[in-house]
Coordinates of C-alpha atoms in Angstrom, one line a residue:
X1 CA 12.1 7.4 3.9
X2 CA 12.7 10.5 5.9
X3 CA 10.1 11.4 8.5
X4 CA 9.5 15.1 8.0
X5 CA 6.5 16.5 9.9
X6 CA 6.3 20.3 9.8
X7 CA 4.8 23.3 11.5
X8 CA 4.5 27.0 10.9
X9 CA 4.9 29.7 13.6
X10 CA 3.9 33.2 12.9
X11 CA 5.1 36.0 15.2
X12 CA 2.3 38.5 14.8
X13 CA 2.6 42.3 14.9
X14 CA 1.1 42.0 18.5
X15 CA 4.0 39.6 19.2
X16 CA 1.6 36.7 19.9
X17 CA 2.6 33.4 18.4
X18 CA 0.3 31.5 16.1
X19 CA 1.4 28.0 15.3
X20 CA -0.2 25.0 13.5
X21 CA 0.9 21.7 11.9
X22 CA 1.5 21.3 8.2
X23 CA 0.0 18.3 6.6
X24 CA 0.3 17.0 3.1
X25 CA -2.6 16.7 0.7
X26 CA -3.1 13.8 -1.7
X27 CA -1.5 15.8 -4.5
X28 CA 1.5 16.6 -2.2
X29 CA 1.3 20.2 -1.2
X30 CA 1.2 21.3 2.5
X31 CA -1.8 22.9 4.2
X32 CA -2.4 24.1 7.7
X33 CA -4.0 21.5 9.9
X34 CA -4.7 20.8 13.6
X35 CA -3.5 21.5 16.2
X36 CA -3.8 25.3 15.9
X37 CA -2.3 27.2 18.9
X38 CA -2.2 30.9 19.7
X39 CA 0.1 32.0 22.5
X40 CA -0.3 35.5 23.8
X41 CA 2.9 37.6 24.2
X42 CA 2.5 37.6 28.0
X43 CA 2.1 33.8 28.0
X44 CA 5.1 33.0 25.9
X45 CA 7.2 31.1 28.4
X46 CA 9.8 28.8 27.0
X47 CA 8.1 25.6 28.0
X48 CA 4.7 26.7 26.7
X49 CA 6.1 27.6 23.3
X50 CA 8.3 24.6 22.8
X51 CA 5.7 22.1 24.1
X52 CA 3.2 23.5 21.7
X53 CA 5.7 23.3 18.9
X54 CA 6.4 19.6 19.7
X55 CA 2.7 18.9 19.7
X56 CA 2.4 20.6 16.3
X57 CA 5.2 18.4 14.9
X58 CA 3.5 15.2 16.2
X59 CA 1.7 14.5 12.9
X60 CA 1.8 11.4 10.7
X61 CA 3.7 12.5 7.7
X62 CA 2.6 9.4 5.7
X63 CA -1.1 10.4 6.0
X64 CA -2.5 12.5 3.2
X65 CA -5.5 14.9 3.5
X66 CA -8.0 15.4 0.7
X67 CA -7.2 18.4 -1.5
X68 CA -9.4 21.3 -0.6
X69 CA -12.2 21.6 -3.2
X70 CA -13.4 25.0 -2.0
X71 CA -10.6 27.3 -1.1
X72 CA -12.9 30.0 0.3
X73 CA -14.4 27.5 2.7
X74 CA -10.9 26.2 3.6
X75 CA -9.7 29.8 4.3
X76 CA -12.8 30.5 6.5
X77 CA -12.1 27.3 8.5
X78 CA -8.4 28.2 8.8
X79 CA -9.3 31.7 10.1
X80 CA -11.8 30.3 12.6
X81 CA -9.2 27.8 13.9
X82 CA -6.6 30.6 14.2
X83 CA -9.0 32.9 16.0
X84 CA -8.8 35.5 13.3
X85 CA -11.5 37.4 11.4
X86 CA -9.3 38.1 8.3
X87 CA -5.9 37.2 6.9
X88 CA -4.7 40.8 7.6
X89 CA -2.8 40.0 10.8
X90 CA -0.8 37.4 8.9
X91 CA -0.1 39.9 6.1
X92 CA 0.7 42.9 8.2
X93 CA 4.2 44.4 8.0
X94 CA 6.2 43.2 10.9
X95 CA 4.6 39.8 11.0
X96 CA 7.3 37.0 10.7
X97 CA 7.0 33.4 9.7
X98 CA 9.3 30.5 10.5
X99 CA 8.6 27.0 9.2
X100 CA 9.9 24.0 11.2
X101 CA 10.5 20.5 10.1
X102 CA 11.7 17.4 12.0
X103 CA 14.3 15.7 9.9
X104 CA 15.6 12.6 11.6
X105 CA 16.7 13.7 15.1
X106 CA 16.8 17.4 14.3
X107 CA 14.5 20.3 14.3
X108 CA 15.2 22.5 11.2
X109 CA 14.0 26.1 11.5
X110 CA 13.6 27.9 8.1
X111 CA 13.4 31.7 8.0
X112 CA 11.2 33.4 5.5
X113 CA 11.1 36.7 3.7
X114 CA 8.3 38.7 2.1
X115 CA 8.0 38.2 -1.6
X116 CA 6.8 40.8 -4.2
X117 CA 3.2 39.7 -3.7
X118 CA 3.4 40.0 0.1
X119 CA 3.4 36.2 0.5
X120 CA 6.2 34.6 2.4
X121 CA 9.1 32.8 0.6
X122 CA 11.7 30.5 2.1
X123 CA 15.1 32.0 2.4
X124 CA 18.2 30.0 1.3
X125 CA 18.4 26.7 3.2
X126 CA 21.9 27.7 4.2
X127 CA 20.3 30.2 6.7
X128 CA 18.3 27.4 8.4
X129 CA 19.0 26.8 12.1
X130 CA 19.2 23.2 13.3
X131 CA 19.0 21.8 16.8
X132 CA 18.7 18.3 18.1
X133 CA 15.1 17.3 18.8
X134 CA 16.3 16.2 22.2
X135 CA 17.8 19.6 23.0
X136 CA 16.6 21.4 26.1
X137 CA 13.5 23.6 25.7
X138 CA 15.7 26.6 26.3
X139 CA 18.0 25.6 23.4
X140 CA 15.0 25.0 21.1
X141 CA 13.6 28.4 22.0
X142 CA 16.9 30.0 21.3
X143 CA 17.0 28.4 17.8
X144 CA 13.4 29.7 17.1
X145 CA 14.4 33.2 18.2
X146 CA 17.6 33.1 16.2
X147 CA 15.5 32.1 13.1
X148 CA 13.0 34.9 13.7
X149 CA 16.0 37.3 13.7
X150 CA 16.9 36.0 10.2
X151 CA 13.4 36.7 8.8
X152 CA 12.8 39.7 6.5

C-alpha cells in the first residue's frame, strides 16, 4: 500500500498562501482538514512555508473521516478555519492552486487549471514536479514555485 497523504496550497490574489491537509472520507473522496495555515506574503520565508507544508502532509492516510452530511455547514466550518468570509478569494482570477502528495520518499506537486465552471482541475500528471521528501527546504520551495508557474 502506498502512503499518500496530501495537501492543498492556494496562492491567493493577495499572494498570501493558504494551505490545509487533505483527508479521505469513508466513501473515498478528499476533503479539507486540519491543520489550516495561512501565511501572509510578507511572512513567506522558505522555512515557514516548507515546515507548514510538512505539517499538512503529516496525516494518517489510512484514517477515514465521516462523509459530510450538511455541505453548507461543512463550507462554513471550512471558511472559518481558513479565516475567510466567503469562497470568493479562492475563486478570484489570479488565485492559483497546487495539490501536493507524498508518494513513498517523494513530494509530488500537481499544478491545476481553471475549468469551465471556475473550479480547479488537475493538469496532466506529466506536468507534476517531484522532489525528494528529504530535499532541502530551499529545493522543496523551488519545486512549489515551479509548480505554481505551471498553473493556469
